[in-house]
Short mmCIF file of C-alpha atoms in Angstrom, two decimals:
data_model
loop_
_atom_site.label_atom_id
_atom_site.label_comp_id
_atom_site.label_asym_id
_atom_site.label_seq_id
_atom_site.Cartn_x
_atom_site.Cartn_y
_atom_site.Cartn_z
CA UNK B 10 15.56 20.33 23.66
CA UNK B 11 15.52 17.07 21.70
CA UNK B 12 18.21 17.75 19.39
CA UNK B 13 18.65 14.04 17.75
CA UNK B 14 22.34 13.72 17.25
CA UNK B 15 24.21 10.46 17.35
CA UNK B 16 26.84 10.84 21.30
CA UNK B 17 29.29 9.76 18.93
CA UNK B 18 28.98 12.98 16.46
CA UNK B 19 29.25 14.95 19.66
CA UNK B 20 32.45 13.33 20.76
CA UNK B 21 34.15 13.60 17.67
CA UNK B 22 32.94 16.98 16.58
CA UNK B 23 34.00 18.22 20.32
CA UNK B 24 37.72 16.36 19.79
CA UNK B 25 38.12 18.60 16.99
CA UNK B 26 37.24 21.33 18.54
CA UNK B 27 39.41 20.20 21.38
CA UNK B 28 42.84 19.84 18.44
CA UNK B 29 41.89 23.01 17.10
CA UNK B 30 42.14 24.87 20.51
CA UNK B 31 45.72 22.78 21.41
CA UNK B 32 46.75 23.61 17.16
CA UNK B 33 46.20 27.18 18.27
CA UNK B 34 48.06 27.48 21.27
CA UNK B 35 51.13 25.50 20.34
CA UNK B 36 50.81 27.51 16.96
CA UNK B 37 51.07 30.50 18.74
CA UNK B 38 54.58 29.46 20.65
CA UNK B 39 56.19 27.40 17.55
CA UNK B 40 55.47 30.52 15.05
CA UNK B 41 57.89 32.98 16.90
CA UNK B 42 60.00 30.64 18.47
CA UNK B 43 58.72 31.34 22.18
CA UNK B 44 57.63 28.80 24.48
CA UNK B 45 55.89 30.95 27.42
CA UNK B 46 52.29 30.80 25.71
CA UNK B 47 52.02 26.93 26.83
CA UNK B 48 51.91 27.29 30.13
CA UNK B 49 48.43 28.45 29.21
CA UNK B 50 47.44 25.40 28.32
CA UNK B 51 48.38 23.76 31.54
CA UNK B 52 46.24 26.41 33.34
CA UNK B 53 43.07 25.91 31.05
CA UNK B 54 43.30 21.91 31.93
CA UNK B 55 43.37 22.52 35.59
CA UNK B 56 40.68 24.74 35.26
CA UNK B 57 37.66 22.50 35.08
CA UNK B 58 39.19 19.91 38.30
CA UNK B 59 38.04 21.99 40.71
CA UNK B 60 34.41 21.89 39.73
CA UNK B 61 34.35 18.48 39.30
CA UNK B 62 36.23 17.32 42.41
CA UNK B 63 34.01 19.01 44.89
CA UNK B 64 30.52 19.17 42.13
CA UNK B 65 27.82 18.16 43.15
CA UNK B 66 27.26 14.61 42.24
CA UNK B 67 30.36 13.72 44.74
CA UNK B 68 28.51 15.42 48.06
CA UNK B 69 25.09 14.27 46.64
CA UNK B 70 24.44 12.40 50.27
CA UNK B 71 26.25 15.39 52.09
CA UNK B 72 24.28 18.24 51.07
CA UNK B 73 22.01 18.85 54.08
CA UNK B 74 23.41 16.64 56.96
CA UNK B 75 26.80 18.75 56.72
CA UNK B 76 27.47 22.54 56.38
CA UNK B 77 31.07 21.75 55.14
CA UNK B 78 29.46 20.41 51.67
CA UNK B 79 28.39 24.05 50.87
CA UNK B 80 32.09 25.25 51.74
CA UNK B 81 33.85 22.90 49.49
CA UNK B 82 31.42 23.57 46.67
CA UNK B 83 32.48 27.09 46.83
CA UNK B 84 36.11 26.34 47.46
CA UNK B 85 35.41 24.69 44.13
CA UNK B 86 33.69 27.86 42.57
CA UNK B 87 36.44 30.41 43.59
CA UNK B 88 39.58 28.01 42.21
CA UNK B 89 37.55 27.76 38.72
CA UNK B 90 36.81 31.40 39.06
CA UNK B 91 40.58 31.94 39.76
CA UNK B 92 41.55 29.34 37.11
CA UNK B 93 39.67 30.81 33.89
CA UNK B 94 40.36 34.55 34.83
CA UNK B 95 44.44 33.24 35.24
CA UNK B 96 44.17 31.63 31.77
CA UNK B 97 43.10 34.62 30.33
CA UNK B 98 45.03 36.99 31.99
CA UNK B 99 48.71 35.23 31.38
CA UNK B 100 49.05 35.50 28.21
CA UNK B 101 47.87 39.44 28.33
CA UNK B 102 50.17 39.84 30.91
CA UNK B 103 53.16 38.06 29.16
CA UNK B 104 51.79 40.42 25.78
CA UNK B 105 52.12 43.30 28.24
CA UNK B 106 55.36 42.56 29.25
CA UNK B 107 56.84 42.21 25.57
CA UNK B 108 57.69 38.53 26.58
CA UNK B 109 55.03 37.88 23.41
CA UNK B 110 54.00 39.66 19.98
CA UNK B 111 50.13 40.67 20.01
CA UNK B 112 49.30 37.82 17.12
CA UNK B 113 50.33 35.69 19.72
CA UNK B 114 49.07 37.10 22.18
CA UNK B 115 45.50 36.95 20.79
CA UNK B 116 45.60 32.99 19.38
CA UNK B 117 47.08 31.96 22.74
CA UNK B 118 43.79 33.46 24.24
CA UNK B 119 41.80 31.62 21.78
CA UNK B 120 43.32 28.47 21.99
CA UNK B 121 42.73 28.04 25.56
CA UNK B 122 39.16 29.31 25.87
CA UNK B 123 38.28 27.04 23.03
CA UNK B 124 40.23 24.06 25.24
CA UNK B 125 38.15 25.26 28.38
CA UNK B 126 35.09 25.81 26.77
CA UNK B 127 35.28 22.09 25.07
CA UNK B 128 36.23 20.42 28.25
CA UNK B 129 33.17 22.29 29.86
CA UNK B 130 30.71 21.15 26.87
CA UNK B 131 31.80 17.48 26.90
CA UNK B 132 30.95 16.48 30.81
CA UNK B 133 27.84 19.23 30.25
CA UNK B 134 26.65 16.71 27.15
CA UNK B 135 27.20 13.70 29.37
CA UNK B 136 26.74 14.32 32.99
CA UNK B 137 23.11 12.74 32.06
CA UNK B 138 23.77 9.95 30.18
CA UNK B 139 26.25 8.72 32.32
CA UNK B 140 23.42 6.44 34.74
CA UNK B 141 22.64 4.72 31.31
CA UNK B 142 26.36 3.60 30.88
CA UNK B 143 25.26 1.63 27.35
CA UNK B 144 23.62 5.46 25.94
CA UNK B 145 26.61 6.48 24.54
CA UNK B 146 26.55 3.98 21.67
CA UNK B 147 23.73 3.27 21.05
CA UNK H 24 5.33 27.82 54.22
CA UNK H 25 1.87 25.99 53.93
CA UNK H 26 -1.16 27.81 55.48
CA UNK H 27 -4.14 25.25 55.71
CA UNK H 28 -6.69 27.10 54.15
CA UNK H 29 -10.17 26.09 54.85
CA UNK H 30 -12.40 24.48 51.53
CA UNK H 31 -16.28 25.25 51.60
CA UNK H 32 -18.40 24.08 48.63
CA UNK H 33 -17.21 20.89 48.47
CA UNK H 34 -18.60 19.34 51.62
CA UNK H 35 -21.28 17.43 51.11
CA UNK H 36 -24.01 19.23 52.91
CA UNK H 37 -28.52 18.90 53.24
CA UNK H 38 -30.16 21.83 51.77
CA UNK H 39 -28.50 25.30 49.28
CA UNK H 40 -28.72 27.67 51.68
CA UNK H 41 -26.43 25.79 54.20
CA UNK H 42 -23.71 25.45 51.04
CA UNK H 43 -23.84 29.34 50.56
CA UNK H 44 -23.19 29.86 54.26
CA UNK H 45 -20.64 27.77 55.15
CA UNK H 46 -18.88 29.01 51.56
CA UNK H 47 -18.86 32.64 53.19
CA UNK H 48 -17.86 31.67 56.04
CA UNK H 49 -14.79 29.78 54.63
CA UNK H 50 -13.92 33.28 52.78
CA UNK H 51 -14.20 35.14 55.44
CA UNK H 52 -11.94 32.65 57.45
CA UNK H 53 -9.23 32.40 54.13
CA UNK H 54 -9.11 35.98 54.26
CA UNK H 55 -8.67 36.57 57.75
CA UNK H 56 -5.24 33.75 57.08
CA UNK H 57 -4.24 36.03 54.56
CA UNK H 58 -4.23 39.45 56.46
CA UNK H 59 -2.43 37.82 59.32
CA UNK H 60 -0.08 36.73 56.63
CA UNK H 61 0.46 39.79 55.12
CA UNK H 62 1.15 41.55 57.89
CA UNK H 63 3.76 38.73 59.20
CA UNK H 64 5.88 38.94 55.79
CA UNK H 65 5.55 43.00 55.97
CA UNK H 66 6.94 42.89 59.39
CA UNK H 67 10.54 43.60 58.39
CA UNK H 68 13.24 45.87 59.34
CA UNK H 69 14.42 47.36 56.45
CA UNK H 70 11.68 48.10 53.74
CA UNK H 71 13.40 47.97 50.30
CA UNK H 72 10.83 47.82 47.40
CA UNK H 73 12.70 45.04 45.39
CA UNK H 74 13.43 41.49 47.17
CA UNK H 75 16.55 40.94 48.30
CA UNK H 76 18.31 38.57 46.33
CA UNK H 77 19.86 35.71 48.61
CA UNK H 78 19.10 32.34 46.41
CA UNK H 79 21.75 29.95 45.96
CA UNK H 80 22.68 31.07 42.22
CA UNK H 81 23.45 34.92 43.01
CA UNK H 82 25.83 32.96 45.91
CA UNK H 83 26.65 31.45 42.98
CA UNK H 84 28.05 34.24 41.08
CA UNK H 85 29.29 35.74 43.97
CA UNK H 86 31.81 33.53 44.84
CA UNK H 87 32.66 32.94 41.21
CA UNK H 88 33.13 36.53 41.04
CA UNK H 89 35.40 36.46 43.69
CA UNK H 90 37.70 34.26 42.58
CA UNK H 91 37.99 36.44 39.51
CA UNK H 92 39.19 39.28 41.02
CA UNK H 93 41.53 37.55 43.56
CA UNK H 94 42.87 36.17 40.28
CA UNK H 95 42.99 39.48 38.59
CA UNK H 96 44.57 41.46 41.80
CA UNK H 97 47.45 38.44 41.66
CA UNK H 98 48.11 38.73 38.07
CA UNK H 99 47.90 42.57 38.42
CA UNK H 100 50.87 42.38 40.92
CA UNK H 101 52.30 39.73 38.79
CA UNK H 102 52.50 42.05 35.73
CA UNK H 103 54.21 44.68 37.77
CA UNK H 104 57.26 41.88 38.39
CA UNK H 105 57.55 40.40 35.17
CA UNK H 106 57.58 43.95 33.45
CA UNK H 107 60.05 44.49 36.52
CA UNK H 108 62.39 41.99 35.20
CA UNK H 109 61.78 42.04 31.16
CA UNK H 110 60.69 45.11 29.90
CA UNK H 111 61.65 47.45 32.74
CA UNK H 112 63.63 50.62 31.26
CA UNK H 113 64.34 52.60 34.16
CA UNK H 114 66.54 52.21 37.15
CA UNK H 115 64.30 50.87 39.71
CA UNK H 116 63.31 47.16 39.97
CA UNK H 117 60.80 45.17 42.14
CA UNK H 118 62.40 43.80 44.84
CA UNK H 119 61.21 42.02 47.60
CA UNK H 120 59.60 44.89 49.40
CA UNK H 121 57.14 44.95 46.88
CA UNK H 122 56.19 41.52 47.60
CA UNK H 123 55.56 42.12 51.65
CA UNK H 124 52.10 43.97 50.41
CA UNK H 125 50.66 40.57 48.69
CA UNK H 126 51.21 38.46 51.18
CA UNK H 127 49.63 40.42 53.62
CA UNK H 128 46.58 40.58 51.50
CA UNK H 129 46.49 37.28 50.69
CA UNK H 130 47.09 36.14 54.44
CA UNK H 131 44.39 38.44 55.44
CA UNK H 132 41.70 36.96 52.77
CA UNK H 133 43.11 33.19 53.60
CA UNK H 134 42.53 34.18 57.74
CA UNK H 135 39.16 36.46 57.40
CA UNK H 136 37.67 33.81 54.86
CA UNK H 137 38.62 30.95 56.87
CA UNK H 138 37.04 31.41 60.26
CA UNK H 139 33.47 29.68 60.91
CA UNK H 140 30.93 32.22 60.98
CA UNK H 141 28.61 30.51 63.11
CA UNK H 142 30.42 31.31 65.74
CA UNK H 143 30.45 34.57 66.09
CA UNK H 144 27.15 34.76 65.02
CA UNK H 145 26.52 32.05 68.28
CA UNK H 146 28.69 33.93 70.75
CA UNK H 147 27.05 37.18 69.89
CA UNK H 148 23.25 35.60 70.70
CA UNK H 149 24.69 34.03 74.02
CA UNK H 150 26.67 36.83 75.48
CA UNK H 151 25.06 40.05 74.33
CA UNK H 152 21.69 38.89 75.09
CA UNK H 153 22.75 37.57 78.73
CA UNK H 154 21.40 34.03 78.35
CA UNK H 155 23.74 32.06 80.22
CA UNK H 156 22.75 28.63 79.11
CA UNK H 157 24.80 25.25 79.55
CA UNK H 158 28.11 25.83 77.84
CA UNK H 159 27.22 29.88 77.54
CA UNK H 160 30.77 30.03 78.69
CA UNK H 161 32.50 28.17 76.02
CA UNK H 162 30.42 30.06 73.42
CA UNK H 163 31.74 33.34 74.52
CA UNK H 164 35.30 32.26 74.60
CA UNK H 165 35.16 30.93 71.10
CA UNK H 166 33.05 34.23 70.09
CA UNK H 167 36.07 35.99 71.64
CA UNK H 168 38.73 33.82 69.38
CA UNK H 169 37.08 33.96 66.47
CA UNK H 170 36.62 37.95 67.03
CA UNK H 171 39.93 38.68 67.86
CA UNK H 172 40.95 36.03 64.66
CA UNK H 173 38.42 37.91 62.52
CA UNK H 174 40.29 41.79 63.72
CA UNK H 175 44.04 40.19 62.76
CA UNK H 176 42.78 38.94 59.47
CA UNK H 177 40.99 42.51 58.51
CA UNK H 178 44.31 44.13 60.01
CA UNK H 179 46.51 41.87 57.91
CA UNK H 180 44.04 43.04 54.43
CA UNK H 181 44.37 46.69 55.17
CA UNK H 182 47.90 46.48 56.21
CA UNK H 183 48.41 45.27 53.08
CA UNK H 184 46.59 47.78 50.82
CA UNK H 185 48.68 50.27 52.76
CA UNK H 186 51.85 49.11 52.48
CA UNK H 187 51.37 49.10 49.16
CA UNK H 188 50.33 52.06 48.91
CA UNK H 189 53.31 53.30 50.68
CA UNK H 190 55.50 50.94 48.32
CA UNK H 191 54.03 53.07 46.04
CA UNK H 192 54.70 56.98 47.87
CA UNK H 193 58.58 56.01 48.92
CA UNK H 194 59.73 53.56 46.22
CA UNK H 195 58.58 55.34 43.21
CA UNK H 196 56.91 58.64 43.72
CA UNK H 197 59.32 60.51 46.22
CA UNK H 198 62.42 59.56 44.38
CA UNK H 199 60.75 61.11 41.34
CA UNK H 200 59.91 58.02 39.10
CA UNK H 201 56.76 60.26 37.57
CA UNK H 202 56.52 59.03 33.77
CA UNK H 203 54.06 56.26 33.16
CA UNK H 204 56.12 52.69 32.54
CA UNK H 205 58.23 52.93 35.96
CA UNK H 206 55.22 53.91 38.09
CA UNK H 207 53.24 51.80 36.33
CA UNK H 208 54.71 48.98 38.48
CA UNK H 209 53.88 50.73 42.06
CA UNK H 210 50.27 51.62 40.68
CA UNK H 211 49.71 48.05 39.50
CA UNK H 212 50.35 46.63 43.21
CA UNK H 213 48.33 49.08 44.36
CA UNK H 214 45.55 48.11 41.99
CA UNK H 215 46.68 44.47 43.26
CA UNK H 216 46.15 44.19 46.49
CA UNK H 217 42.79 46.91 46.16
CA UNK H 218 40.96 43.86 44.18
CA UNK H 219 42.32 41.43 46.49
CA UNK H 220 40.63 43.51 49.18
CA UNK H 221 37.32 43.54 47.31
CA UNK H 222 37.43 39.68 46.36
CA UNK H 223 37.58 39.33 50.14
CA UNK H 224 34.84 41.56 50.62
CA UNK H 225 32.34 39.52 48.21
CA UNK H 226 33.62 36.37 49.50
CA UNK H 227 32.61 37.71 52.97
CA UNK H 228 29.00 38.76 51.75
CA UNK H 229 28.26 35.47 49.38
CA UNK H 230 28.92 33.49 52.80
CA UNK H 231 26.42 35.58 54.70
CA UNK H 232 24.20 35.34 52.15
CA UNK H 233 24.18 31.75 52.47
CA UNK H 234 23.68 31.75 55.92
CA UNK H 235 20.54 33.76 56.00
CA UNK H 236 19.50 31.46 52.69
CA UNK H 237 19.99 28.04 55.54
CA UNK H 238 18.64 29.61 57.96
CA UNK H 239 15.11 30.74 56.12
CA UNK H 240 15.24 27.05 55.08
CA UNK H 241 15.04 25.62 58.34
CA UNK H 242 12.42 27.90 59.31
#
């Protein structure tokens, strides 16, 4: 997979994508005057800590001298688990509960999976590069 | 596991006929590895055609899986309260009874997932099987704990499912709440605290799966 394209295109291209999802969701409270929908926002950031506190480049050392590394990893799994499914489901829940309209509804959804999903691609597009600390501008 | 397996033709041997025999023989020998092989990996006690599937990535998915329906079962119940408060039509309202359900499950899954499952696989080798080695003793006592820990735990999980259930019979069903948005809210913590139940459950096998995964590997 040698796709030549510059780190930089992929950070800028990825904060776009990272506005766009935030445009959505705060689009989605400001347009009907109802502020519930950005709690969603605060649930798709959180999402993605988990995995990264107890990853697996922190436990690297840890991974067969101690059985506890195996339990944190998957403390780590079930909170993202937990995390993305909660994201999804609060604004459906709020839609369900006529707290929100169904347009709403739908670009609150949206918004946050696109925030999630560019949070996930960025540290997935430089978990490798990172040993080379000069890569990324090169 | 390597198996040493024995090379012929490439010692470096006098005459051709000597090659071809000692090539034979190393067949014969390779083959006689293999059967004794073959009959060591057959020697299980269930026979399923397909392999089980216990690598790290389906433990993986399990426990990913988990968390999504503990997440669902909580928002499930959480729907039922907000529609409680918001939308609700009728004359009945969530109150804190409905509540007692959810914690219970959640307790029970916090309690059953908790406890270190070596040892009751440990006290179960050292007592059942009568060893009594150095510290047998201790082993037992902890098996005992972590049994008894393990019993309030599942007690607390199907306590809870009940209750709700029950939530469900006296709250809304006996006092005639029939029509779909009012029971909607007993049926959704029943719905609840059933997928809270079943996140448990896969929690419970993903970790077993791991531990037959660790153990194979130190093997």
């Amino acid at each position: 997979m040698e796709l030549k394209v510059s780190p930089l295109t992929k950070i800028i291209s990825l904060s776009g994508f990272l506005a766009l999802g935030f445009l959505l969701v705060i689009l989605s409270c400001a347009l009907f005057h109802n502020y519930y929908p950005l709690l969603d926002v605060l649930i798709f950031l959180l999402a993605p800590l988990p995995n990264s506190l107890f990853g697996k480049g922190s436990l690297d050392g840890a991974d067969f001298m101690s059985e506890n590394a195996g339990d944190a990893q998957d403390l780590g799994h079930f909170l993202t688990g937990l995390f993305v499914t909660s994201g999804v489901a609060l604004p459906t829940v709020f839609y369900h509960c006529r707290l929100i309209g169904l347009m709403s509804c739908v670009m609150c959804t949206t918004g946050g999976l696109v925030i999630y999903s560019s949070i996930v691609v960025f540290s997935w597009f430089f978990r490798s590069s990172w040993e080379q600390d000069d890569a990324l501008f090169s | 596991m390597g198996v040493l397996k024995i090379k012929g033709p490439e010692i470096v041997v006098p005459s051709e006929g000597w090659l071809y025999y000692n090539s034979v023989q190393a067949d014969r020998i390779n083959k006689a590895i293999d059967d004794i092989m073959d009959t060591d990996q057959s020697r299980r006690l269930f026979s399923f055609p397909f392999k089980f599937p216990n690598s790290a990535n389906v433990r993986k998915a399990a426990v990913y899986l988990s968390g999504i329906l503990y997440a669902l079962g909580f928002w499930l119940f959480l729907d039922a309260v907000i529609y409680s408060k918001h939308a609700n039509g009728s004359s009945v309202h969530v109150t804190f009874v409905d509540w007692i359900p959810f914690i219970c499950s959640t307790l029970g899954t916090l309690t059953v997932n908790s406890i270190e499952k070596n040892r009751l696989l440990q006290g179960a080798m050292s007592s059942d099987s009568g060893i009594t080695s150095f510290g047998g003793d201790l082993d037992s006592t902890m098996a005992w704990q972590a049994r008894s820990v393990l019993f309030f735990g599942l007690a607390l999980l199907a306590g809870g499912l009940s209750g709700s259930v029950v939530v469900l019979i006296i709250k809304f069903l006996v006092k005639d709440f029939n029509t779909y948005p009012t029971v909607g809210m007993g049926v959704n913590n029943v719905l609840g605290n059933f997928s809270i139940l079943l996140s448990c459950i896969v929690l419970w096998i993903a970790q077993n799966m791991e531990d037959e995964y660790s153990y194979s590997l130190t093997l």
